[in-house]
Coordinates of C-alpha atoms in Angstrom, one line a residue:
X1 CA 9.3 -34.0 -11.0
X2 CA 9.3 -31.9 -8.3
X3 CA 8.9 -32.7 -4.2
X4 CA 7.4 -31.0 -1.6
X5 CA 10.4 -29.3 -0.6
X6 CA 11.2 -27.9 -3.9
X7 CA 7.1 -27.2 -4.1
X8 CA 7.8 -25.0 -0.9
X9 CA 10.8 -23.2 -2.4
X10 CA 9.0 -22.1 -5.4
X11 CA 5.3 -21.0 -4.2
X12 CA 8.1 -18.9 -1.1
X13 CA 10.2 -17.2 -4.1
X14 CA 6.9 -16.9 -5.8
X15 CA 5.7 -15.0 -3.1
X16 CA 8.6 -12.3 -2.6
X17 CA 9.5 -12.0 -6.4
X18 CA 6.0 -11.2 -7.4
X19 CA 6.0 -7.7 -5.0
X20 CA 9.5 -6.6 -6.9
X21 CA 10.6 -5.0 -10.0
X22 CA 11.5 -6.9 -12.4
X23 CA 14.7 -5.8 -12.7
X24 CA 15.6 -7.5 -9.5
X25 CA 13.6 -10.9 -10.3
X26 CA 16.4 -12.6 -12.3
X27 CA 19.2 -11.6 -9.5
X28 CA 17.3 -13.0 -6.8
X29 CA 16.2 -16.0 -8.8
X30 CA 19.9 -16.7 -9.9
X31 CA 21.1 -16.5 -6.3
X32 CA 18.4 -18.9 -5.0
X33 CA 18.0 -21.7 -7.5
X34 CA 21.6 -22.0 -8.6
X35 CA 21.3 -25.2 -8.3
X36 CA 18.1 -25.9 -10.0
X37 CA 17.4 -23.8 -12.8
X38 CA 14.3 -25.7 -13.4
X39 CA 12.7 -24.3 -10.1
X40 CA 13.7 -20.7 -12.0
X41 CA 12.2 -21.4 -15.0
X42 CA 8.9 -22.8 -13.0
X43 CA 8.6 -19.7 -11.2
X44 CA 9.3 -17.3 -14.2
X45 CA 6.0 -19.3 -15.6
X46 CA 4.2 -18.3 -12.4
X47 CA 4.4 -15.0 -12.8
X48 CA 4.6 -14.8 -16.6
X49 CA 1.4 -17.0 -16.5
X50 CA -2.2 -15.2 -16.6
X51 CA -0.9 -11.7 -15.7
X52 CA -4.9 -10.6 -15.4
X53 CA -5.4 -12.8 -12.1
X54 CA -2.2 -11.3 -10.5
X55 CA -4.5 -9.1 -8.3
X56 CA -6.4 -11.5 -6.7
X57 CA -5.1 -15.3 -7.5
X58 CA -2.3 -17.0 -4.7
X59 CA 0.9 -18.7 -6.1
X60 CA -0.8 -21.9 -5.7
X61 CA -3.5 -20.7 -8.2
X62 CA -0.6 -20.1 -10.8
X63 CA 0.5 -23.6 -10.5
X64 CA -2.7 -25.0 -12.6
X65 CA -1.4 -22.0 -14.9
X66 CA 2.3 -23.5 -16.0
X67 CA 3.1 -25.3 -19.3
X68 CA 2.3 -29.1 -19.3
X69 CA 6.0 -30.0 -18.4
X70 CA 5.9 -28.4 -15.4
X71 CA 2.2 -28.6 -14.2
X72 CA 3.4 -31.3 -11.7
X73 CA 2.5 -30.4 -8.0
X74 CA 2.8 -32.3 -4.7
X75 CA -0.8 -33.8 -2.9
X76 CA -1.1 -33.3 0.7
X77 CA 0.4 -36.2 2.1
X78 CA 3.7 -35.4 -0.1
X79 CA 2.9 -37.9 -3.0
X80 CA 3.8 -36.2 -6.0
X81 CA 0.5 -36.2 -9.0
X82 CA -0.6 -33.9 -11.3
X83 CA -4.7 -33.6 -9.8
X84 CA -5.7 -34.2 -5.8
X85 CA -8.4 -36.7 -6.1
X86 CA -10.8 -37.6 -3.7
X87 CA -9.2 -41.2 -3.0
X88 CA -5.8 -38.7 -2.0
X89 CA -8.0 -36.7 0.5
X90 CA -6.4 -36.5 4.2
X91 CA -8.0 -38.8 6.3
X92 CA -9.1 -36.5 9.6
X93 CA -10.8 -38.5 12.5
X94 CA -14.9 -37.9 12.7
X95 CA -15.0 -36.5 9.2
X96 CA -15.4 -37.7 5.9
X97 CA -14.0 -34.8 3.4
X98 CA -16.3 -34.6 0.0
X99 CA -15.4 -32.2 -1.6
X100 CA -12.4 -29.7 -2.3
X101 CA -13.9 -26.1 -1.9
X102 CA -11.0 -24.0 -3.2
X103 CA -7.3 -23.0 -2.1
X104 CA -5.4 -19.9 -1.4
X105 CA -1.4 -19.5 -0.6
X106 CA -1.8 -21.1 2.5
X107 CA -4.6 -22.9 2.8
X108 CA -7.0 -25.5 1.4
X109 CA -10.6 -26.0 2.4
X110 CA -12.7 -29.1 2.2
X111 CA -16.5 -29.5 2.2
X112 CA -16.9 -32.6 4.7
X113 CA -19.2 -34.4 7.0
X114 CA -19.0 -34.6 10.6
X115 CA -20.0 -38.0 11.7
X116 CA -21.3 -36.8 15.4
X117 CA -23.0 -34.6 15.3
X118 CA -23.9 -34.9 11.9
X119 CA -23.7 -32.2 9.6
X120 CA -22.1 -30.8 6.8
X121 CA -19.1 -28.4 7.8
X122 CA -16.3 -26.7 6.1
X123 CA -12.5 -27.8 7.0
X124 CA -9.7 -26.0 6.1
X125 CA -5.9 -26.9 6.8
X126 CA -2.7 -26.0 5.5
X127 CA -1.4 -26.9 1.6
X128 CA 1.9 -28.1 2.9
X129 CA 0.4 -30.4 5.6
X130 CA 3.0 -32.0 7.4
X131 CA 5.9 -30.1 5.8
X132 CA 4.1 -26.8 7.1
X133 CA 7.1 -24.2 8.4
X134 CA 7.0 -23.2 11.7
X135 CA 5.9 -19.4 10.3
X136 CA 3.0 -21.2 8.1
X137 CA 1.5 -22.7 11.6
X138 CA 1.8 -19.4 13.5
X139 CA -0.3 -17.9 11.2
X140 CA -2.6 -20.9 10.6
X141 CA -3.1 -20.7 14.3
X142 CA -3.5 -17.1 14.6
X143 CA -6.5 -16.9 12.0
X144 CA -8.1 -20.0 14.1
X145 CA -7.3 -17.9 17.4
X146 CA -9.5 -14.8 15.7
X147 CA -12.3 -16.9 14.5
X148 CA -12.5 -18.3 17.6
X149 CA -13.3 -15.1 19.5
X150 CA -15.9 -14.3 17.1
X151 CA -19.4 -14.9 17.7
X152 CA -21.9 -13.2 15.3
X153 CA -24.8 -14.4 12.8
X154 CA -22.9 -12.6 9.6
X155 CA -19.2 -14.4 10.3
X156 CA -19.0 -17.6 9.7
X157 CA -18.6 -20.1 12.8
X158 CA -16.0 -22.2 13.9
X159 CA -16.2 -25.3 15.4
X160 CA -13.2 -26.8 16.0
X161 CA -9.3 -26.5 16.0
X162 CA -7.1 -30.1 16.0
X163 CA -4.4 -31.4 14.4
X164 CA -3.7 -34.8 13.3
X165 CA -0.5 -36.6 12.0
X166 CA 0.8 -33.6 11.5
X167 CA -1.6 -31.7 9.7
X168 CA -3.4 -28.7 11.1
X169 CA -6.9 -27.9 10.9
X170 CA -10.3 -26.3 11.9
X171 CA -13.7 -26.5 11.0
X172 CA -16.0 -24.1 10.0
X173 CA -20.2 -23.8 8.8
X174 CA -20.5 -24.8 5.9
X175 CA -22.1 -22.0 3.7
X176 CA -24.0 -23.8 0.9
X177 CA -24.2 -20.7 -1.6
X178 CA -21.9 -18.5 -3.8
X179 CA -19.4 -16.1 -3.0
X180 CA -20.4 -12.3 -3.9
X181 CA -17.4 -12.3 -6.3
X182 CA -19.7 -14.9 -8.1
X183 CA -22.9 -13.1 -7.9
X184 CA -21.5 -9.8 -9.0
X185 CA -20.5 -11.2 -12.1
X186 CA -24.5 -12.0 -13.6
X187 CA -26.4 -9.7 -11.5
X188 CA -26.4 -6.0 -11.0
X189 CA -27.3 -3.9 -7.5
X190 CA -28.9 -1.3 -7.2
X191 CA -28.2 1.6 -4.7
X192 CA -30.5 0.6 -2.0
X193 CA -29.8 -3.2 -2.3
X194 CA -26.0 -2.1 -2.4
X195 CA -26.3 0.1 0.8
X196 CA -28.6 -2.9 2.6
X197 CA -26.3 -5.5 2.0
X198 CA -23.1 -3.5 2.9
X199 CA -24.9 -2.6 6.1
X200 CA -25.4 -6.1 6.5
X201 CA -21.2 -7.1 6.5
X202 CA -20.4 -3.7 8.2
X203 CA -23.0 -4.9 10.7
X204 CA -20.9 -8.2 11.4
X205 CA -17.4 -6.7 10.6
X206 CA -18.5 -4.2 14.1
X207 CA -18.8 -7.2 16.0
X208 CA -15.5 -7.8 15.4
X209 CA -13.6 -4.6 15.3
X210 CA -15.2 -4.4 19.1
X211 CA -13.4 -7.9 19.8
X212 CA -10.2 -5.7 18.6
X213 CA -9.8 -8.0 15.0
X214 CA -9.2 -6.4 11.9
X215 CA -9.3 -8.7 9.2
X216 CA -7.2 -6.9 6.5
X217 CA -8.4 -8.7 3.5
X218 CA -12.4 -7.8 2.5
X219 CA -13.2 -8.2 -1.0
X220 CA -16.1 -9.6 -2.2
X221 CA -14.8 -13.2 -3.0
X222 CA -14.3 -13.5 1.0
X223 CA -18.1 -13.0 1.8
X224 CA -19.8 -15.9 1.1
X225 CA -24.1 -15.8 0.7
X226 CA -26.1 -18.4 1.7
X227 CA -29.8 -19.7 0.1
X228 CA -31.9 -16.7 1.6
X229 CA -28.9 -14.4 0.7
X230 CA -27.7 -13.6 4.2
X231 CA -23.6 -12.5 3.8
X232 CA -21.5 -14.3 5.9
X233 CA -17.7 -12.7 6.0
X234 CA -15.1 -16.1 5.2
X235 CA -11.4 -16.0 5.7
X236 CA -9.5 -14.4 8.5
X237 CA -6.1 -15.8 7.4
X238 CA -4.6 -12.2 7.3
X239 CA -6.5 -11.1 10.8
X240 CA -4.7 -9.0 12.9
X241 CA -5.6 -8.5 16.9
X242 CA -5.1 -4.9 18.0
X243 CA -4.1 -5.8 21.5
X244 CA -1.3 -8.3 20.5
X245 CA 1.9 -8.2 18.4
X246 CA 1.9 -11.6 17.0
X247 CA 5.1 -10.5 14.8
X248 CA 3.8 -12.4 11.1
X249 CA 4.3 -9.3 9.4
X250 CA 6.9 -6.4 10.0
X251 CA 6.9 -3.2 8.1
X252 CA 7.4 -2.5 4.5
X253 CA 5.6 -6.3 4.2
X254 CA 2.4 -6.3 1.7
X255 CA -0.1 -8.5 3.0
X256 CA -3.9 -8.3 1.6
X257 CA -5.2 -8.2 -2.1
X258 CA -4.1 -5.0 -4.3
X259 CA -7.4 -4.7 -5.8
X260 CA -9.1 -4.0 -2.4
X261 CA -6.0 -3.4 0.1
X262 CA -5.9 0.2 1.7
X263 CA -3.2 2.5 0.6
X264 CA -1.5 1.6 4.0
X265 CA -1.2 -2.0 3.2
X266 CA -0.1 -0.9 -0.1
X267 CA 2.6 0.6 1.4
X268 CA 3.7 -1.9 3.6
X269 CA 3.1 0.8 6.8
X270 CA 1.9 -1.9 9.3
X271 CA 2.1 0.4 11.7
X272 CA -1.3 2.4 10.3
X273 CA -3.4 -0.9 10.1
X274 CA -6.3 -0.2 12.2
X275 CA -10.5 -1.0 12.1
X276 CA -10.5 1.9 9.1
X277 CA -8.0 -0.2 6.9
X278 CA -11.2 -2.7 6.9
X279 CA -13.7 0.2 6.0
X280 CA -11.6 0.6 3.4
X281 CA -12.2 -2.9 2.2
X282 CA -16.0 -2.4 2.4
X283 CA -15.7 0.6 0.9
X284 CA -14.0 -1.2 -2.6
X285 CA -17.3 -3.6 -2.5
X286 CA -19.6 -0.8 -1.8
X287 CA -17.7 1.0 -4.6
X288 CA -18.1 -2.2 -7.1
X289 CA -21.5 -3.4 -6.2
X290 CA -22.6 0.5 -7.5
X291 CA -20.4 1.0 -10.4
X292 CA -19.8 -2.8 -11.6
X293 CA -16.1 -2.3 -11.4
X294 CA -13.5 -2.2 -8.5
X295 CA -12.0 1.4 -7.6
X296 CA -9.2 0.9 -9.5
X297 CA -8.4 -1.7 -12.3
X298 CA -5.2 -2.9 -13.6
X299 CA -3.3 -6.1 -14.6
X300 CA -0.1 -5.4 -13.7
X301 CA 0.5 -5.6 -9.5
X302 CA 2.7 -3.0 -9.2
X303 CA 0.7 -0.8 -11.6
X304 CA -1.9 -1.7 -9.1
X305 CA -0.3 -1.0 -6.0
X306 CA 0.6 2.6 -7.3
X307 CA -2.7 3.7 -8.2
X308 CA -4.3 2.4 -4.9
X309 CA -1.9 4.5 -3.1
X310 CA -1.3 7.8 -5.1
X311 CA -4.7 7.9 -8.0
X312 CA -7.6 9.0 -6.7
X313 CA -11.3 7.1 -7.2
X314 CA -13.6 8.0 -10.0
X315 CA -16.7 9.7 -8.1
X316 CA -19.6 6.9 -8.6
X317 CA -22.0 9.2 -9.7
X318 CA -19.5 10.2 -13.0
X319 CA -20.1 6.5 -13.7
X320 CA -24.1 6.6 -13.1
X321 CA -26.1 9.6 -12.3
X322 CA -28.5 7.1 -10.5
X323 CA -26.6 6.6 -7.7
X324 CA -27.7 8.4 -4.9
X325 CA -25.9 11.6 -3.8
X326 CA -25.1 10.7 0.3
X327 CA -24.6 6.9 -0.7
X328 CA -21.2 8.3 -2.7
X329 CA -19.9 10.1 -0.2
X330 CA -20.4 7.5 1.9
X331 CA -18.5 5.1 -0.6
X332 CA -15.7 7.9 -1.1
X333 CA -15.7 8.4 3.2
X334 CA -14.6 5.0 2.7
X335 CA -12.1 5.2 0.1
X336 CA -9.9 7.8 1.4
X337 CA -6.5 7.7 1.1
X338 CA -5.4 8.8 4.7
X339 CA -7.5 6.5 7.7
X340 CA -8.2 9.6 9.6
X341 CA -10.5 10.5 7.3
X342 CA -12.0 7.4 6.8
X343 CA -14.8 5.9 8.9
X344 CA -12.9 4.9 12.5
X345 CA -14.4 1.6 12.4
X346 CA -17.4 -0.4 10.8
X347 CA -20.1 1.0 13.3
X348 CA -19.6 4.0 12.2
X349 CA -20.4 3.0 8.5
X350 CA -23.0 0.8 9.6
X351 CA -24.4 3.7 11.4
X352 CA -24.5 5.8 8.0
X353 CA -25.6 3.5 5.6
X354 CA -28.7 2.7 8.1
X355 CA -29.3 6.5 8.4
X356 CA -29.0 6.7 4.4
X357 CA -31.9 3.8 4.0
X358 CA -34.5 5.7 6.8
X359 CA -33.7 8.9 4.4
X360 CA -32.0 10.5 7.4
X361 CA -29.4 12.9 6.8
X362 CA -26.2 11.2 7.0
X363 CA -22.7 12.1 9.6
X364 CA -20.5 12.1 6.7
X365 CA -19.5 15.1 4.2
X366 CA -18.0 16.0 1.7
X367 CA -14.3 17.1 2.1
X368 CA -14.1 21.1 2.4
X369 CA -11.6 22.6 -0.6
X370 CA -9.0 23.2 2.9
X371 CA -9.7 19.4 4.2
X372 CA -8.7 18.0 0.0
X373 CA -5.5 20.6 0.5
X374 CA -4.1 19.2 3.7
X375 CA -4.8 15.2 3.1
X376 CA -3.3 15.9 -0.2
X377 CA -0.2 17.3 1.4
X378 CA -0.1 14.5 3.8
X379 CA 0.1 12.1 0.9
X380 CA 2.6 14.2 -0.9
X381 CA 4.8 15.9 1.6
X382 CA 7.3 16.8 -1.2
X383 CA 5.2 18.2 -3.6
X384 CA 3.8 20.0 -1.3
X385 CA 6.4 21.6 0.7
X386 CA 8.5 22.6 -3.0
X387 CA 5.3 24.0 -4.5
X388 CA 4.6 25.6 -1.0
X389 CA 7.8 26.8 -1.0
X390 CA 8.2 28.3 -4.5
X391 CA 5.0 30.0 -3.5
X392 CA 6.3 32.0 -1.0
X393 CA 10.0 32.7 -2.5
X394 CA 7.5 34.2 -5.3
X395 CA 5.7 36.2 -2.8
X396 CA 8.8 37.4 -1.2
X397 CA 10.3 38.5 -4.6
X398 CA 7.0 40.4 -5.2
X399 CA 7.3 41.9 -1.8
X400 CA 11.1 43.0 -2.6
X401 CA 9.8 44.7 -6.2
X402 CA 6.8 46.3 -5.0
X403 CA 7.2 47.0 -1.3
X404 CA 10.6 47.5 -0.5
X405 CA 11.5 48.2 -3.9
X406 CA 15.2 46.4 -3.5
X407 CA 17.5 47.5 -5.8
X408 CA 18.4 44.3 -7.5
X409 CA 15.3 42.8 -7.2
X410 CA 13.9 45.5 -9.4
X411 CA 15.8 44.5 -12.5
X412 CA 14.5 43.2 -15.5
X413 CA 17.0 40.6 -15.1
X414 CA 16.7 39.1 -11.8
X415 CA 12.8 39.7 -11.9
X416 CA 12.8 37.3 -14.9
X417 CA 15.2 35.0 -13.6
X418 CA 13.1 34.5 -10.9
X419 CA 10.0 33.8 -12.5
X420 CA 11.9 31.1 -14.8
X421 CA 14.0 29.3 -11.9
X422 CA 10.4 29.1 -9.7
X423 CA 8.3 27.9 -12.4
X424 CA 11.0 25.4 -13.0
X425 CA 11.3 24.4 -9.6
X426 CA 7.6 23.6 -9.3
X427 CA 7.5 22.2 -12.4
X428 CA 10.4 19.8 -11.3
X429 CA 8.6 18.9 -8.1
X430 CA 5.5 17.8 -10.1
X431 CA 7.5 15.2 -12.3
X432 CA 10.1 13.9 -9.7
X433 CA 7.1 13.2 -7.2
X434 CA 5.5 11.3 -10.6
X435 CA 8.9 9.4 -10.6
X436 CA 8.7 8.5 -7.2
X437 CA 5.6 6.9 -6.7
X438 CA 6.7 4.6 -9.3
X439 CA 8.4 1.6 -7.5
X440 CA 10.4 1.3 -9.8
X441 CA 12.0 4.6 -9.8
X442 CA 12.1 5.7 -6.9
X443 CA 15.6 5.9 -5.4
X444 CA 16.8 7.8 -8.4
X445 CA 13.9 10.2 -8.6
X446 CA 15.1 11.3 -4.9
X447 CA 18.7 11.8 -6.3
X448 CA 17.4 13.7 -9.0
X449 CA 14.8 15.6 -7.6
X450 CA 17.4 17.1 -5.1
X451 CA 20.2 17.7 -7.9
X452 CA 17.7 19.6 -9.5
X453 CA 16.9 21.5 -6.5
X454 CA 20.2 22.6 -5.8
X455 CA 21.2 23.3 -9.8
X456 CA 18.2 25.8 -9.8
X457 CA 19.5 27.2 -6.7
X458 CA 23.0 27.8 -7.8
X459 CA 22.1 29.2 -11.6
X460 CA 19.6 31.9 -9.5
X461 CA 22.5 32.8 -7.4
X462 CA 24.5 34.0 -10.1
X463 CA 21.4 36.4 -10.8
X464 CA 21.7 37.3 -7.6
X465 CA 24.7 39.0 -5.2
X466 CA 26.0 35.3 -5.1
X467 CA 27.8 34.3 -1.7
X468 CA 26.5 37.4 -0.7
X469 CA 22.7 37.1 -1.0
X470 CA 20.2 35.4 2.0
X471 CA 19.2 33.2 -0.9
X472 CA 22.1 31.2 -0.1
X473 CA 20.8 29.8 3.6
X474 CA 18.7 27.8 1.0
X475 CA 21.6 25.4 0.8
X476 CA 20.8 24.6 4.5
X477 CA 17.8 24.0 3.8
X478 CA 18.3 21.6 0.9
X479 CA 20.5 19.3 3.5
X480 CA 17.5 19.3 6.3
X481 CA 14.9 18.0 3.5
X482 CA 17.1 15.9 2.4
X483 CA 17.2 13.7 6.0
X484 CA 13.2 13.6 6.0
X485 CA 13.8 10.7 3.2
X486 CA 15.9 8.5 5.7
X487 CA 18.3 7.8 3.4
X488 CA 21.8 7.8 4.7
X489 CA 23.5 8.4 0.7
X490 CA 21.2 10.8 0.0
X491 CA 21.9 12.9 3.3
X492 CA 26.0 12.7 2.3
X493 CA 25.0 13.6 -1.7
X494 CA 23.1 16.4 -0.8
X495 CA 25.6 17.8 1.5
X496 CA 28.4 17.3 -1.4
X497 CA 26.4 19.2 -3.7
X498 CA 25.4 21.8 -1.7
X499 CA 29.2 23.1 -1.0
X500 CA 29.9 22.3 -4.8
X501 CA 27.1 25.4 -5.4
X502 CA 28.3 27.1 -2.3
X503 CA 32.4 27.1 -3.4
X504 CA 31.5 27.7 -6.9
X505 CA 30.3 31.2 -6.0
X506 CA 32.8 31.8 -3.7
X507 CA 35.4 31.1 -6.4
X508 CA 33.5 33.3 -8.9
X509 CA 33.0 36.5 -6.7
X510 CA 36.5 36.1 -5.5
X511 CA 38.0 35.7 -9.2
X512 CA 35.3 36.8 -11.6
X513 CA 32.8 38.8 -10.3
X514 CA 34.1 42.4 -9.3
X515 CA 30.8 43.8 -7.5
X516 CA 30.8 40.9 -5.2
X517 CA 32.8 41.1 -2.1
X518 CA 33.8 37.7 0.1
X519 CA 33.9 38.3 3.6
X520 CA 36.1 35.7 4.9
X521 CA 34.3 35.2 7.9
X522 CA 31.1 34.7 6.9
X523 CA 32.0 32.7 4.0
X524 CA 33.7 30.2 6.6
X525 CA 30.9 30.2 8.9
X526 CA 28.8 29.1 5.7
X527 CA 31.0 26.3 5.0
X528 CA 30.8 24.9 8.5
X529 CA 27.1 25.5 8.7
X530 CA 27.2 22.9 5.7
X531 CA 29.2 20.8 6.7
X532 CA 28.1 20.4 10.3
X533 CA 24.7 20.2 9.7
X534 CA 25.5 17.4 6.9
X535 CA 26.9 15.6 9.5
X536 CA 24.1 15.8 11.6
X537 CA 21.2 14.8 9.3
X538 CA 23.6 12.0 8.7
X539 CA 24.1 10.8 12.4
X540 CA 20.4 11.2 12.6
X541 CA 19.2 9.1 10.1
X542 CA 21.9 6.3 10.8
X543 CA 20.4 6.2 14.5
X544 CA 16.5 6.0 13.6
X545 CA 17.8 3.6 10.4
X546 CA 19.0 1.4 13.3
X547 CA 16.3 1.8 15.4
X548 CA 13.9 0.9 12.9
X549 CA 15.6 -2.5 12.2

């Protein structure tokens, strides 16, 4: 039997072990519950339990998941029992709750009646009630705060925000329909009902991005459709207000659904969520109510969160040739990877999609081959830059052999040494980046990817004059990159393998290879160069490491 207490500590650890790799589950979950391995064992279950739903389902929805022996959860007033019945139902002054509606990480939402004036409403309040944490009530407050600025026919009302005996709560309209999550499963859109009812949400979502309120977590079972089939957006517990710092989430914090988040959100980069992060949102059910499938599908969450932010979408027209040709790239407009290049806000969208249905020519376009190039570089700096610059070292080389005809660079030798050691570099790039936008690999990727780097460098030298050839600055080079990753170990690593390759040339031209002279001076002024600059990168990234925390 478990209390609310331990209830708390379990859907918390939930919460944070579900975003890791497994690898670092069982050491957190030893270190937590040594005391209570059952708790362990009940929150392995959680996550071991209906891995398909771990896109879109809370911890609390896990809960109903668990083996019998542990299906035992905690009622709202802290009684422990196995159902909430509707004898167990809060009592809340000048309502009388009917129904439960559904329940999410944080909060549960009744159907009720309002004695004056009468009519039906929704309430919601927090699971824990009265053994709510102070961070659980911030947050409860600050989606109440956002609802309460809002004021249009397509987002649902609220009424009123109170709490009694401890317990927190607001009311809401009552929508008496079906979510779109619902619908979509038995009926099929087409195009122009797609474009009309997104215009519709966009429409209301405007009205809110003008009132400074992004609400960070659209997907189609948070727009809720009443009798005539009017959408009415639900559910601004992950709202954020522009013009405030309300400090619930901090970067490198996932907050939102993988299945519809932005690559931003994916990311953690708080920093970048803005009213485009939402068109993103719209652009997932805009993407869904076209193709009958979400942009990208997985059951795994971490497998989810990596193709959100590195995979790009399937066109919808290679899905169905029906779709329209300027409703696509209005749905891929959306689904961009970098928010610049999205919509700025829902107007904007809503300005389209209304253009699209008068048969109007539409403000968005396709992406120009130059415009894919650099937004692709943006999302893969590393790639980009090593294929960039064995580009250019290839250009250069063809330069030395046919222009200024160089004397080494015209043998067979070096000429194929070059070829092999540039293909290999690029080809490295292409798997480490693979490696690294895997989660779970990507600290040693960035150890691996530069060890590879600088072996390449050091086998081409010996093709080369060694110490003596301008090849050799690349070493610098090697240790600037390597700060770019913020990583303090990887900054000293870098620099220690760098004058590894350096000294190993210097020992060979000075012991085994005849034809190449060390000047003294300039070899010194290398070593320094290292050295020094290794110590800056390091000093640099230890103050904006600090800063950043």
């Amino acid at each position: 039997m478990i209390n609310q207490e331990d209830y708390r500590r379990v859907c918390e650890q939930f919460a944070q072990l579900v975003e890791l790799p497994a690898a670092r589950r069982e050491e957190l979950l030893a270190a937590e519950f040594a005391d209570r391995p059952d708790l362990a064992d009940q929150v392995r279950a959680m996550i071991l339990a209906d891995p398909s739903d771990a896109l879109s389902d809370s911890p609390v929805a896990h809960l109903g998941k668990l083996p019998a022996a542990m299906a035992e959860t905690v009622a709202l007033d802290g009684a422990s029992t196995s159902t909430v019945n509707e004898a167990d139902y809060p009592a809340i002054p000048g309502y009388d709750l009917e129904q439960e509606l559904g329940r999410g990480g944080m909060g549960i939402v009744f159907r009720a009646r309002q004695h004056s004036p009468g009519r039906k409403v929704a309430i919601k309040m927090i699971l824990a009630g009265r053994f709510a944490s102070s961070a659980e009530v911030e947050r409860f407050q600050a989606e109440a705060e956002a609802a309460a600025n809002l004021s249009h026919s397509g987002i649902v009302p609220l009424f009123e925000v109170g709490r009694h005996e401890g317990r927190h709560y607001f009311t809401m309209a009552y929508i008496d329909g079906p979510s779109l999550a619902t619908v979509i499963q038995s009926k099929s859109f087409d195009p122009t009902e797609a474009a009309e009812l997104i215009l519709k949400i966009a429409t209301a979502l405007a009205h809110a991005h003008d009132q400074q309120i992004v609400h960070r977590d659209l997907k189609p079972s948070n727009i809720l459709l009443d009798e005539e089939g009017e959408p009415w957006i639900s559910d601004f517990g992950l709202a954020k207000q522009m013009n405030q710092d309300l400090k619930l989430t901090h970067t490198g914090q996932i907050v939102g659904t993988p299945g519809n988040m932005a690559p931003e959100q994916a990311m953690g980069q708080m920093h970048l969520i803005c009213p485009a992060t939402d068109v993103y949102g719209l652009g997932t059910i805009l993407y869904t109510l076209l193709t009958g499938r979400s942009p990208f599908q997985s059951t795994d969450l971490l497998d989810a969160i990596e193709k959100v932010c590195n995979d790009e979408v399937v066109p919808p027209r290679r899905i169905s040739r029906e779709i329209p040709r300027n409703l696509e790239t209005i749905c891929l407009k959306c689904l961009h990877k970098s928010p610049g290049a999205r919509y700025a806000n829902a107007r904007e969208l809503a300005d389209d999609l209304a253009a699209f249905l008068r048969h109007e020519p539409i403000q968005a376009r396709p992406l120009r081959t130059w415009e894919r190039i650099v937004f692709w570089a943006r999302r893969k700096p590393g790639l980009a830059v090593s294929w960039a610059g064995a580009l250019m070292f290839f250009l250069y080389h063809l330069m030395s052999v046919y222009l200024i005809q160089d004397e080494l660079s015209v043998t067979l030798r070096f000429r194929v040494a070059s070829v092999v050691v540039a293909i290999a570099f690029a080809g490295g790039a292409w798997i480490f980046q693979r490696r690294y936008e895997n989660p779970r690999h990507r600290k040693p990727a960035i150890y691996q990817w530069m060890t590879w780097n600088v072996l390449l460098l050091t086998i081409l030298l010996f093709y080369a004059l060694g110490v003596n050839s301008p090849l050799t600055l690349a070493y610098l080079l090697m240790i600037a990159s390597s700060g770019t990753l913020y990583e303090r170990g990887l900054v000293g690593y870098v620099t220690a393998i760098a004058l590894a390759g350096y000294l190993l040339h210097v020992a060979t031209g000075l012991w085994l290879r005849s034809e190449v002279t060390v000047d003294f001076h300039q070899t010194t002024c290398m070593l320094i160069s290292i050295l020094a600059l290794g110590m800056i990168q390091y000093f640099v990234v230890r103050r904006i490491r600090a800063s950043n925390q």
